[in-house]
mmCIF file with all atom_site columns, C-alpha atoms in Angstrom:
data_model
loop_
_atom_site.group_PDB
_atom_site.id
_atom_site.type_symbol
_atom_site.label_atom_id
_atom_site.label_alt_id
_atom_site.label_comp_id
_atom_site.label_asym_id
_atom_site.label_entity_id
_atom_site.label_seq_id
_atom_site.pdbx_PDB_ins_code
_atom_site.Cartn_x
_atom_site.Cartn_y
_atom_site.Cartn_z
_atom_site.occupancy
_atom_site.B_iso_or_equiv
_atom_site.pdbx_formal_charge
_atom_site.auth_seq_id
_atom_site.auth_comp_id
_atom_site.auth_asym_id
_atom_site.auth_atom_id
_atom_site.pdbx_PDB_model_num
ATOM 1   C CA . VAL A 1 1   ? 96.403  114.261 96.499  1.00 31.00 ? 28  VAL A CA 1
ATOM 2   C CA . ASP A 1 2   ? 94.461  115.933 98.688  1.00 31.00 ? 29  ASP A CA 1
ATOM 3   C CA . GLN A 1 3   ? 92.060  116.021 101.677 1.00 29.00 ? 30  GLN A CA 1
ATOM 4   C CA . SER A 1 4   ? 90.373  112.900 102.787 1.00 31.00 ? 31  SER A CA 1
ATOM 5   C CA . GLN A 1 5   ? 87.765  110.558 101.374 1.00 35.00 ? 32  GLN A CA 1
ATOM 6   C CA . GLY A 1 6   ? 86.947  109.987 97.700  1.00 36.00 ? 33  GLY A CA 1
ATOM 7   C CA . LYS A 1 7   ? 88.675  110.752 94.254  1.00 38.00 ? 34  LYS A CA 1
ATOM 8   C CA . GLY A 1 8   ? 91.737  112.744 94.950  1.00 40.00 ? 35  GLY A CA 1
ATOM 9   C CA . ASP A 1 9   ? 95.240  111.421 96.618  1.00 45.00 ? 36  ASP A CA 1
ATOM 10  C CA . ILE A 1 10  ? 98.229  110.882 94.396  1.00 47.00 ? 37  ILE A CA 1
ATOM 11  C CA . THR A 1 11  ? 96.807  107.555 93.241  1.00 49.00 ? 38  THR A CA 1
ATOM 12  C CA . GLN A 1 12  ? 100.015 105.226 92.892  1.00 50.00 ? 39  GLN A CA 1
ATOM 13  C CA . PRO A 1 13  ? 97.484  104.463 92.886  1.00 40.00 ? 40  PRO A CA 1
ATOM 14  C CA . VAL A 1 14  ? 97.585  107.449 91.195  1.00 44.00 ? 41  VAL A CA 1
ATOM 15  C CA . PRO A 1 15  ? 100.126 107.185 89.208  1.00 45.00 ? 42  PRO A CA 1
ATOM 16  C CA . THR A 1 16  ? 99.354  104.704 86.633  1.00 47.00 ? 43  THR A CA 1
ATOM 17  C CA . VAL A 1 17  ? 101.437 102.968 83.836  1.00 48.00 ? 44  VAL A CA 1
ATOM 18  C CA . THR A 1 18  ? 99.160  103.596 80.927  1.00 42.00 ? 45  THR A CA 1
ATOM 19  C CA . SER A 1 19  ? 99.411  101.996 77.610  1.00 35.00 ? 46  SER A CA 1
ATOM 20  C CA . GLN A 1 20  ? 100.008 104.817 75.296  1.00 33.00 ? 47  GLN A CA 1
ATOM 21  C CA . PRO A 1 21  ? 99.048  103.670 71.859  1.00 31.00 ? 48  PRO A CA 1
ATOM 22  C CA . PRO A 1 22  ? 100.624 102.173 70.087  1.00 29.00 ? 49  PRO A CA 1
ATOM 23  C CA . VAL A 1 23  ? 102.886 100.936 72.874  1.00 29.00 ? 50  VAL A CA 1
ATOM 24  C CA . LYS A 1 24  ? 101.166 98.500  75.248  1.00 33.00 ? 51  LYS A CA 1
ATOM 25  C CA . PRO A 1 25  ? 102.660 97.958  78.918  1.00 33.00 ? 52  PRO A CA 1
ATOM 26  C CA . ASN A 1 26  ? 103.827 94.537  78.200  1.00 34.00 ? 53  ASN A CA 1
ATOM 27  C CA . GLN A 1 27  ? 105.703 95.819  75.088  1.00 32.00 ? 54  GLN A CA 1
ATOM 28  C CA . VAL A 1 28  ? 107.480 98.675  77.020  1.00 33.00 ? 55  VAL A CA 1
ATOM 29  C CA . LYS A 1 29  ? 111.253 98.037  77.441  1.00 34.00 ? 56  LYS A CA 1
ATOM 30  C CA . ARG A 1 30  ? 111.943 97.796  81.209  1.00 36.00 ? 57  ARG A CA 1
ATOM 31  C CA . PRO A 1 31  ? 115.245 97.381  82.474  1.00 35.00 ? 58  PRO A CA 1
ATOM 32  C CA . GLU A 1 32  ? 115.531 94.339  84.503  1.00 40.00 ? 59  GLU A CA 1
ATOM 33  C CA . SER A 1 33  ? 116.799 96.160  87.391  1.00 38.00 ? 60  SER A CA 1
ATOM 34  C CA . LYS A 1 34  ? 113.836 98.514  87.481  1.00 54.00 ? 61  LYS A CA 1
ATOM 35  C CA . SER A 1 35  ? 110.743 96.371  87.567  1.00 54.00 ? 62  SER A CA 1
ATOM 36  C CA . SER A 1 36  ? 109.609 92.742  87.581  1.00 61.00 ? 63  SER A CA 1
ATOM 37  C CA . ILE A 1 37  ? 106.032 91.553  86.166  1.00 58.00 ? 64  ILE A CA 1
ATOM 38  C CA . SER A 1 38  ? 103.697 88.988  86.653  1.00 65.00 ? 65  SER A CA 1
ATOM 39  C CA . GLN A 1 39  ? 100.459 88.192  84.907  1.00 76.00 ? 66  GLN A CA 1
ATOM 40  C CA . GLN A 1 40  ? 98.253  90.708  87.265  1.00 91.00 ? 67  GLN A CA 1
ATOM 41  C CA . GLU A 1 41  ? 101.007 92.720  89.108  1.00 94.00 ? 68  GLU A CA 1
ATOM 42  C CA . MET A 1 42  ? 104.027 94.824  88.404  1.00 93.00 ? 69  MET A CA 1
ATOM 43  C CA . GLN A 1 43  ? 106.670 95.921  90.839  1.00 93.00 ? 70  GLN A CA 1
ATOM 44  C CA . VAL A 1 44  ? 108.582 99.035  90.018  1.00 93.00 ? 71  VAL A CA 1
ATOM 45  C CA . SER A 1 45  ? 111.754 99.798  92.069  1.00 94.00 ? 72  SER A CA 1
ATOM 46  C CA . LEU A 1 46  ? 112.443 103.505 93.219  1.00 95.00 ? 73  LEU A CA 1
ATOM 47  C CA . PRO A 1 47  ? 115.693 104.767 94.587  1.00 94.00 ? 74  PRO A CA 1
ATOM 48  C CA . GLY A 1 48  ? 116.579 103.314 98.022  1.00 90.00 ? 75  GLY A CA 1
ATOM 49  C CA . GLY A 1 49  ? 114.993 99.832  97.279  1.00 91.00 ? 76  GLY A CA 1
ATOM 50  C CA . THR A 1 50  ? 111.270 101.144 97.731  1.00 93.00 ? 77  THR A CA 1
ATOM 51  C CA . LYS A 1 51  ? 109.041 99.423  95.328  1.00 93.00 ? 78  LYS A CA 1
ATOM 52  C CA . MET A 1 52  ? 105.528 100.593 93.788  1.00 95.00 ? 79  MET A CA 1
ATOM 53  C CA . VAL A 1 53  ? 103.204 98.045  93.024  1.00 96.00 ? 80  VAL A CA 1
ATOM 54  C CA . PHE A 1 54  ? 100.839 98.241  89.899  1.00 96.00 ? 81  PHE A CA 1
ATOM 55  C CA . VAL A 1 55  ? 97.883  96.123  89.161  1.00 97.00 ? 82  VAL A CA 1
ATOM 56  C CA . ARG A 1 56  ? 96.884  95.003  85.431  1.00 97.00 ? 83  ARG A CA 1
ATOM 57  C CA . VAL A 1 57  ? 93.402  96.577  84.324  1.00 97.00 ? 84  VAL A CA 1
ATOM 58  C CA . PRO A 1 58  ? 92.710  94.224  81.049  1.00 96.00 ? 85  PRO A CA 1
ATOM 59  C CA . ALA A 1 59  ? 91.364  96.130  77.565  1.00 97.00 ? 86  ALA A CA 1
ATOM 60  C CA . GLY A 1 60  ? 87.499  95.915  77.279  1.00 97.00 ? 87  GLY A CA 1
ATOM 61  C CA . GLU A 1 61  ? 84.377  97.891  77.846  1.00 97.00 ? 88  GLU A CA 1
ATOM 62  C CA . PHE A 1 62  ? 83.019  98.945  81.182  1.00 96.00 ? 89  PHE A CA 1
ATOM 63  C CA . LEU A 1 63  ? 80.034  100.841 82.513  1.00 94.00 ? 90  LEU A CA 1
ATOM 64  C CA . MET A 1 64  ? 80.651  104.482 83.103  1.00 94.00 ? 91  MET A CA 1
ATOM 65  C CA . GLY A 1 65  ? 78.770  106.854 85.120  1.00 91.00 ? 92  GLY A CA 1
ATOM 66  C CA . ALA A 1 66  ? 75.698  106.311 87.459  1.00 87.00 ? 93  ALA A CA 1
ATOM 67  C CA . SER A 1 67  ? 72.594  104.392 86.970  1.00 83.00 ? 94  SER A CA 1
ATOM 68  C CA . THR A 1 68  ? 69.124  106.457 87.040  1.00 82.00 ? 95  THR A CA 1
ATOM 69  C CA . ASP A 1 69  ? 68.323  104.764 90.642  1.00 81.00 ? 96  ASP A CA 1
ATOM 70  C CA . ASP A 1 70  ? 71.604  106.015 92.147  1.00 82.00 ? 97  ASP A CA 1
ATOM 71  C CA . PRO A 1 71  ? 70.458  108.585 94.615  1.00 80.00 ? 98  PRO A CA 1
ATOM 72  C CA . ASP A 1 72  ? 73.888  109.721 95.415  1.00 80.00 ? 99  ASP A CA 1
ATOM 73  C CA . ALA A 1 73  ? 74.681  110.509 91.903  1.00 81.00 ? 100 ALA A CA 1
ATOM 74  C CA . ARG A 1 74  ? 75.743  113.860 90.461  1.00 83.00 ? 101 ARG A CA 1
ATOM 75  C CA . ARG A 1 75  ? 74.125  115.312 87.450  1.00 80.00 ? 102 ARG A CA 1
ATOM 76  C CA . GLY A 1 76  ? 77.381  114.951 85.525  1.00 82.00 ? 103 GLY A CA 1
ATOM 77  C CA . GLU A 1 77  ? 77.606  111.240 86.286  1.00 86.00 ? 104 GLU A CA 1
ATOM 78  C CA . LYS A 1 78  ? 74.603  110.278 83.987  1.00 85.00 ? 105 LYS A CA 1
ATOM 79  C CA . PRO A 1 79  ? 73.584  108.860 81.883  1.00 88.00 ? 106 PRO A CA 1
ATOM 80  C CA . GLN A 1 80  ? 75.787  105.642 82.587  1.00 89.00 ? 107 GLN A CA 1
ATOM 81  C CA . HIS A 1 81  ? 77.041  104.760 79.291  1.00 92.00 ? 108 HIS A CA 1
ATOM 82  C CA . LYS A 1 82  ? 79.873  101.964 77.692  1.00 95.00 ? 109 LYS A CA 1
ATOM 83  C CA . VAL A 1 83  ? 83.418  102.858 77.344  1.00 96.00 ? 110 VAL A CA 1
ATOM 84  C CA . TYR A 1 84  ? 86.346  100.879 75.545  1.00 98.00 ? 111 TYR A CA 1
ATOM 85  C CA . LEU A 1 85  ? 89.784  101.198 77.210  1.00 98.00 ? 112 LEU A CA 1
ATOM 86  C CA . ASP A 1 86  ? 92.867  99.674  76.219  1.00 97.00 ? 113 ASP A CA 1
ATOM 87  C CA . GLU A 1 87  ? 94.615  97.447  78.680  1.00 97.00 ? 114 GLU A CA 1
ATOM 88  C CA . TYR A 1 88  ? 96.671  99.510  81.190  1.00 97.00 ? 115 TYR A CA 1
ATOM 89  C CA . TRP A 1 89  ? 98.462  99.338  84.780  1.00 97.00 ? 116 TRP A CA 1
ATOM 90  C CA . ILE A 1 90  ? 97.350  101.550 87.808  1.00 97.00 ? 117 ILE A CA 1
ATOM 91  C CA . GLY A 1 91  ? 98.759  101.646 91.364  1.00 96.00 ? 118 GLY A CA 1
ATOM 92  C CA . LYS A 1 92  ? 97.779  99.009  93.619  1.00 96.00 ? 119 LYS A CA 1
ATOM 93  C CA . TYR A 1 93  ? 97.961  101.562 96.439  1.00 96.00 ? 120 TYR A CA 1
ATOM 94  C CA . PRO A 1 94  ? 97.829  105.091 96.934  1.00 95.00 ? 121 PRO A CA 1
ATOM 95  C CA . VAL A 1 95  ? 101.003 106.886 96.774  1.00 96.00 ? 122 VAL A CA 1
ATOM 96  C CA . THR A 1 96  ? 102.568 107.074 100.239 1.00 96.00 ? 123 THR A CA 1
ATOM 97  C CA . ASN A 1 97  ? 104.249 109.841 102.036 1.00 96.00 ? 124 ASN A CA 1
ATOM 98  C CA . ALA A 1 98  ? 107.776 107.634 102.032 1.00 96.00 ? 125 ALA A CA 1
ATOM 99  C CA . GLN A 1 99  ? 107.255 107.146 98.313  1.00 97.00 ? 126 GLN A CA 1
ATOM 100 C CA . TYR A 1 100 ? 106.477 111.069 97.372  1.00 97.00 ? 127 TYR A CA 1
ATOM 101 C CA . ASN A 1 101 ? 109.258 111.986 99.703  1.00 96.00 ? 128 ASN A CA 1
ATOM 102 C CA . LEU A 1 102 ? 111.700 110.278 97.628  1.00 97.00 ? 129 LEU A CA 1
ATOM 103 C CA . HIS A 1 103 ? 110.906 112.847 94.920  1.00 97.00 ? 130 HIS A CA 1
ATOM 104 C CA . ASN A 1 104 ? 110.303 116.006 97.033  1.00 96.00 ? 131 ASN A CA 1
ATOM 105 C CA . SER A 1 105 ? 112.179 115.564 100.370 1.00 94.00 ? 132 SER A CA 1
ATOM 106 C CA . GLY A 1 106 ? 110.818 118.847 101.519 1.00 93.00 ? 133 GLY A CA 1
ATOM 107 C CA . HIS A 1 107 ? 107.195 117.840 101.595 1.00 94.00 ? 134 HIS A CA 1
ATOM 108 C CA . PHE A 1 108 ? 105.947 117.654 105.255 1.00 94.00 ? 135 PHE A CA 1
ATOM 109 C CA . PHE A 1 109 ? 104.452 114.523 106.980 1.00 94.00 ? 136 PHE A CA 1
ATOM 110 C CA . GLU A 1 110 ? 103.879 113.586 110.514 1.00 93.00 ? 137 GLU A CA 1
ATOM 111 C CA . GLN A 1 111 ? 106.465 110.996 111.972 1.00 94.00 ? 138 GLN A CA 1
ATOM 112 C CA . GLY A 1 112 ? 104.897 107.673 111.877 1.00 95.00 ? 139 GLY A CA 1
ATOM 113 C CA . LYS A 1 113 ? 102.979 108.237 108.743 1.00 96.00 ? 140 LYS A CA 1
ATOM 114 C CA . GLU A 1 114 ? 105.435 107.246 106.150 1.00 96.00 ? 141 GLU A CA 1
ATOM 115 C CA . PHE A 1 115 ? 102.771 104.511 104.804 1.00 96.00 ? 142 PHE A CA 1
ATOM 116 C CA . HIS A 1 116 ? 99.939  106.778 104.802 1.00 96.00 ? 143 HIS A CA 1
ATOM 117 C CA . PRO A 1 117 ? 98.735  108.409 101.519 1.00 95.00 ? 144 PRO A CA 1
ATOM 118 C CA . VAL A 1 118 ? 100.590 111.527 100.741 1.00 95.00 ? 145 VAL A CA 1
ATOM 119 C CA . ALA A 1 119 ? 98.354  114.581 101.128 1.00 93.00 ? 146 ALA A CA 1
ATOM 120 C CA . LYS A 1 120 ? 98.267  118.143 100.265 1.00 92.00 ? 147 LYS A CA 1
ATOM 121 C CA . VAL A 1 121 ? 99.655  117.659 96.807  1.00 94.00 ? 148 VAL A CA 1
ATOM 122 C CA . SER A 1 122 ? 98.369  119.679 93.896  1.00 94.00 ? 149 SER A CA 1
ATOM 123 C CA . TRP A 1 123 ? 97.428  118.270 90.749  1.00 95.00 ? 150 TRP A CA 1
ATOM 124 C CA . PHE A 1 124 ? 100.750 119.779 89.215  1.00 96.00 ? 151 PHE A CA 1
ATOM 125 C CA . GLU A 1 125 ? 102.816 118.451 91.928  1.00 96.00 ? 152 GLU A CA 1
ATOM 126 C CA . ALA A 1 126 ? 101.128 115.263 91.261  1.00 96.00 ? 153 ALA A CA 1
ATOM 127 C CA . GLN A 1 127 ? 102.125 115.475 87.284  1.00 97.00 ? 154 GLN A CA 1
ATOM 128 C CA . GLN A 1 128 ? 105.709 116.420 88.362  1.00 97.00 ? 155 GLN A CA 1
ATOM 129 C CA . PHE A 1 129 ? 105.889 113.124 90.660  1.00 97.00 ? 156 PHE A CA 1
ATOM 130 C CA . CYS A 1 130 ? 104.758 111.272 87.547  1.00 97.00 ? 157 CYS A CA 1
ATOM 131 C CA . ILE A 1 131 ? 107.513 112.583 85.560  1.00 97.00 ? 158 ILE A CA 1
ATOM 132 C CA . TRP A 1 132 ? 110.098 111.684 87.792  1.00 97.00 ? 159 TRP A CA 1
ATOM 133 C CA . LEU A 1 133 ? 108.596 108.371 88.400  1.00 97.00 ? 160 LEU A CA 1
ATOM 134 C CA . THR A 1 134 ? 109.013 108.117 84.333  1.00 97.00 ? 161 THR A CA 1
ATOM 135 C CA . ARG A 1 135 ? 112.239 109.242 84.663  1.00 96.00 ? 162 ARG A CA 1
ATOM 136 C CA . VAL A 1 136 ? 113.948 106.986 87.412  1.00 95.00 ? 163 VAL A CA 1
ATOM 137 C CA . THR A 1 137 ? 111.960 103.813 86.292  1.00 94.00 ? 164 THR A CA 1
ATOM 138 C CA . GLY A 1 138 ? 112.056 103.951 82.695  1.00 93.00 ? 165 GLY A CA 1
ATOM 139 C CA . GLN A 1 139 ? 108.287 103.529 82.769  1.00 91.00 ? 166 GLN A CA 1
ATOM 140 C CA . LYS A 1 140 ? 105.824 105.766 81.103  1.00 94.00 ? 167 LYS A CA 1
ATOM 141 C CA . ILE A 1 141 ? 103.797 106.806 84.390  1.00 96.00 ? 168 ILE A CA 1
ATOM 142 C CA . THR A 1 142 ? 100.910 109.107 83.994  1.00 96.00 ? 169 THR A CA 1
ATOM 143 C CA . LEU A 1 143 ? 98.045  110.430 86.354  1.00 96.00 ? 170 LEU A CA 1
ATOM 144 C CA . PRO A 1 144 ? 95.091  108.300 85.252  1.00 96.00 ? 171 PRO A CA 1
ATOM 145 C CA . THR A 1 145 ? 92.152  109.807 82.861  1.00 96.00 ? 172 THR A CA 1
ATOM 146 C CA . GLU A 1 146 ? 88.886  109.818 84.732  1.00 95.00 ? 173 GLU A CA 1
ATOM 147 C CA . ALA A 1 147 ? 87.650  106.715 82.664  1.00 96.00 ? 174 ALA A CA 1
ATOM 148 C CA . GLN A 1 148 ? 91.015  104.496 83.657  1.00 97.00 ? 175 GLN A CA 1
ATOM 149 C CA . TRP A 1 149 ? 90.399  105.554 87.322  1.00 96.00 ? 176 TRP A CA 1
ATOM 150 C CA . GLU A 1 150 ? 86.670  104.603 87.315  1.00 95.00 ? 177 GLU A CA 1
ATOM 151 C CA . LYS A 1 151 ? 87.200  101.314 85.838  1.00 97.00 ? 178 LYS A CA 1
ATOM 152 C CA . ALA A 1 152 ? 90.210  100.303 87.890  1.00 97.00 ? 179 ALA A CA 1
ATOM 153 C CA . ALA A 1 153 ? 87.828  101.556 91.066  1.00 95.00 ? 180 ALA A CA 1
ATOM 154 C CA . ARG A 1 154 ? 84.675  99.671  89.841  1.00 94.00 ? 181 ARG A CA 1
ATOM 155 C CA . GLY A 1 155 ? 85.251  96.958  87.294  1.00 96.00 ? 182 GLY A CA 1
ATOM 156 C CA . THR A 1 156 ? 82.973  96.335  84.207  1.00 95.00 ? 183 THR A CA 1
ATOM 157 C CA . ASP A 1 157 ? 79.569  95.620  85.958  1.00 92.00 ? 184 ASP A CA 1
ATOM 158 C CA . GLY A 1 158 ? 78.612  99.127  87.073  1.00 89.00 ? 185 GLY A CA 1
ATOM 159 C CA . ARG A 1 159 ? 78.672  98.476  90.821  1.00 91.00 ? 186 ARG A CA 1
ATOM 160 C CA . ARG A 1 160 ? 78.667  101.549 93.057  1.00 91.00 ? 187 ARG A CA 1
ATOM 161 C CA . TYR A 1 161 ? 81.856  100.756 95.161  1.00 93.00 ? 188 TYR A CA 1
ATOM 162 C CA . PRO A 1 162 ? 84.930  98.804  94.626  1.00 96.00 ? 189 PRO A CA 1
ATOM 163 C CA . TRP A 1 163 ? 83.694  95.874  96.586  1.00 96.00 ? 190 TRP A CA 1
ATOM 164 C CA . GLY A 1 164 ? 80.230  95.632  95.260  1.00 94.00 ? 191 GLY A CA 1
ATOM 165 C CA . ASN A 1 165 ? 76.993  97.441  96.040  1.00 92.00 ? 192 ASN A CA 1
ATOM 166 C CA . GLN A 1 166 ? 76.920  97.022  99.721  1.00 93.00 ? 193 GLN A CA 1
ATOM 167 C CA . ALA A 1 167 ? 77.048  100.193 101.779 1.00 92.00 ? 194 ALA A CA 1
ATOM 168 C CA . PRO A 1 168 ? 80.633  100.973 103.208 1.00 93.00 ? 195 PRO A CA 1
ATOM 169 C CA . ASN A 1 169 ? 81.653  100.009 106.674 1.00 93.00 ? 196 ASN A CA 1
ATOM 170 C CA . MET A 1 170 ? 84.628  99.878  108.739 1.00 92.00 ? 197 MET A CA 1
ATOM 171 C CA . SER A 1 171 ? 85.962  96.586  107.314 1.00 93.00 ? 198 SER A CA 1
ATOM 172 C CA . LEU A 1 172 ? 85.838  97.799  103.929 1.00 95.00 ? 199 LEU A CA 1
ATOM 173 C CA . ALA A 1 173 ? 87.082  101.499 103.787 1.00 94.00 ? 200 ALA A CA 1
ATOM 174 C CA . ASN A 1 174 ? 88.346  104.519 106.084 1.00 92.00 ? 201 ASN A CA 1
ATOM 175 C CA . PHE A 1 175 ? 85.082  106.644 105.417 1.00 91.00 ? 202 PHE A CA 1
ATOM 176 C CA . GLY A 1 176 ? 82.945  109.394 107.151 1.00 88.00 ? 203 GLY A CA 1
ATOM 177 C CA . ASN A 1 177 ? 85.408  111.041 109.260 1.00 81.00 ? 204 ASN A CA 1
ATOM 178 C CA . VAL A 1 178 ? 84.988  107.979 111.749 1.00 84.00 ? 205 VAL A CA 1
ATOM 179 C CA . ILE A 1 179 ? 88.618  107.300 112.374 1.00 90.00 ? 206 ILE A CA 1
ATOM 180 C CA . GLY A 1 180 ? 89.303  111.209 111.735 1.00 90.00 ? 207 GLY A CA 1
ATOM 181 C CA . ASP A 1 181 ? 92.687  110.785 110.010 1.00 92.00 ? 208 ASP A CA 1
ATOM 182 C CA . THR A 1 182 ? 94.275  108.687 107.223 1.00 93.00 ? 209 THR A CA 1
ATOM 183 C CA . ILE A 1 183 ? 95.599  105.240 107.661 1.00 92.00 ? 210 ILE A CA 1
ATOM 184 C CA . PRO A 1 184 ? 98.214  103.160 106.212 1.00 95.00 ? 211 PRO A CA 1
ATOM 185 C CA . VAL A 1 185 ? 97.385  102.231 102.646 1.00 95.00 ? 212 VAL A CA 1
ATOM 186 C CA . ASP A 1 186 ? 97.108  98.301  103.034 1.00 95.00 ? 213 ASP A CA 1
ATOM 187 C CA . GLN A 1 187 ? 94.571  98.298  105.776 1.00 95.00 ? 214 GLN A CA 1
ATOM 188 C CA . TYR A 1 188 ? 91.544  97.225  103.884 1.00 94.00 ? 215 TYR A CA 1
ATOM 189 C CA . PRO A 1 189 ? 92.111  94.581  101.698 1.00 95.00 ? 216 PRO A CA 1
ATOM 190 C CA . GLY A 1 190 ? 88.236  93.601  101.790 1.00 95.00 ? 217 GLY A CA 1
ATOM 191 C CA . GLY A 1 191 ? 87.649  96.807  100.217 1.00 96.00 ? 218 GLY A CA 1
ATOM 192 C CA . ALA A 1 192 ? 90.109  95.926  97.179  1.00 96.00 ? 219 ALA A CA 1
ATOM 193 C CA . SER A 1 193 ? 88.472  96.742  93.470  1.00 96.00 ? 220 SER A CA 1
ATOM 194 C CA . PRO A 1 194 ? 87.937  93.886  90.996  1.00 96.00 ? 221 PRO A CA 1
ATOM 195 C CA . TYR A 1 195 ? 91.560  94.191  89.744  1.00 96.00 ? 222 TYR A CA 1
ATOM 196 C CA . GLY A 1 196 ? 93.055  94.415  93.119  1.00 96.00 ? 223 GLY A CA 1
ATOM 197 C CA . ALA A 1 197 ? 93.408  98.229  93.736  1.00 96.00 ? 224 ALA A CA 1
ATOM 198 C CA . LEU A 1 198 ? 92.955  99.269  97.350  1.00 96.00 ? 225 LEU A CA 1
ATOM 199 C CA . ASP A 1 199 ? 91.590  102.546 98.751  1.00 95.00 ? 226 ASP A CA 1
ATOM 200 C CA . MET A 1 200 ? 89.769  103.535 95.703  1.00 94.00 ? 227 MET A CA 1
ATOM 201 C CA . ALA A 1 201 ? 87.058  104.750 97.899  1.00 92.00 ? 228 ALA A CA 1
ATOM 202 C CA . GLY A 1 202 ? 87.900  106.145 101.288 1.00 89.00 ? 229 GLY A CA 1
ATOM 203 C CA . ASN A 1 203 ? 91.043  107.021 103.305 1.00 89.00 ? 230 ASN A CA 1
ATOM 204 C CA . MET A 1 204 ? 92.226  110.033 100.663 1.00 86.00 ? 231 MET A CA 1
ATOM 205 C CA . PHE A 1 205 ? 90.888  112.042 97.791  1.00 84.00 ? 232 PHE A CA 1
ATOM 206 C CA . GLU A 1 206 ? 92.975  110.818 94.528  1.00 82.00 ? 233 GLU A CA 1
ATOM 207 C CA . TRP A 1 207 ? 93.849  112.563 91.420  1.00 74.00 ? 234 TRP A CA 1
#
């Protein structure tokens, strides 16, 4: 949960409900008062009635890494290759200041930014947040692996962005320091990934 536009806020997105073999998410015992689940989304209850929403990423292969004709790709992102993942769940939105402060009330953020993504959180602090989430929800919630994050962001077809191959614009993402600040996490539904996760590109770096 860090600075500003790419892979790096806590993903409530950062936290991911992962299927830790041999237990699958739909086999986890979840107290009725803690969560409710539909076919593609799961709501988890936090203290004070706050909700955290997760989206389902089905099992299967996806194309991980960058294609040879991607001019923006880094050396470590090639070659593109197929990776198989079991089903898991990942946060629909980045973790917000309001959600994170239920765990760490001393974490400062500007008034009025309750629903902006939490920032200036280290990887170790993000891990502690996930441990806390696991305890208060009864779910096994972890940070996503690199492969889990990438599949949730781009789907299975090797697209460059969550929404496709179209270059970013201000209807799809908060990018390029055009706004100059973070914005609430639900502002770009047009930029959603194939599984419905928002802000997988732009607004805040994610762990």
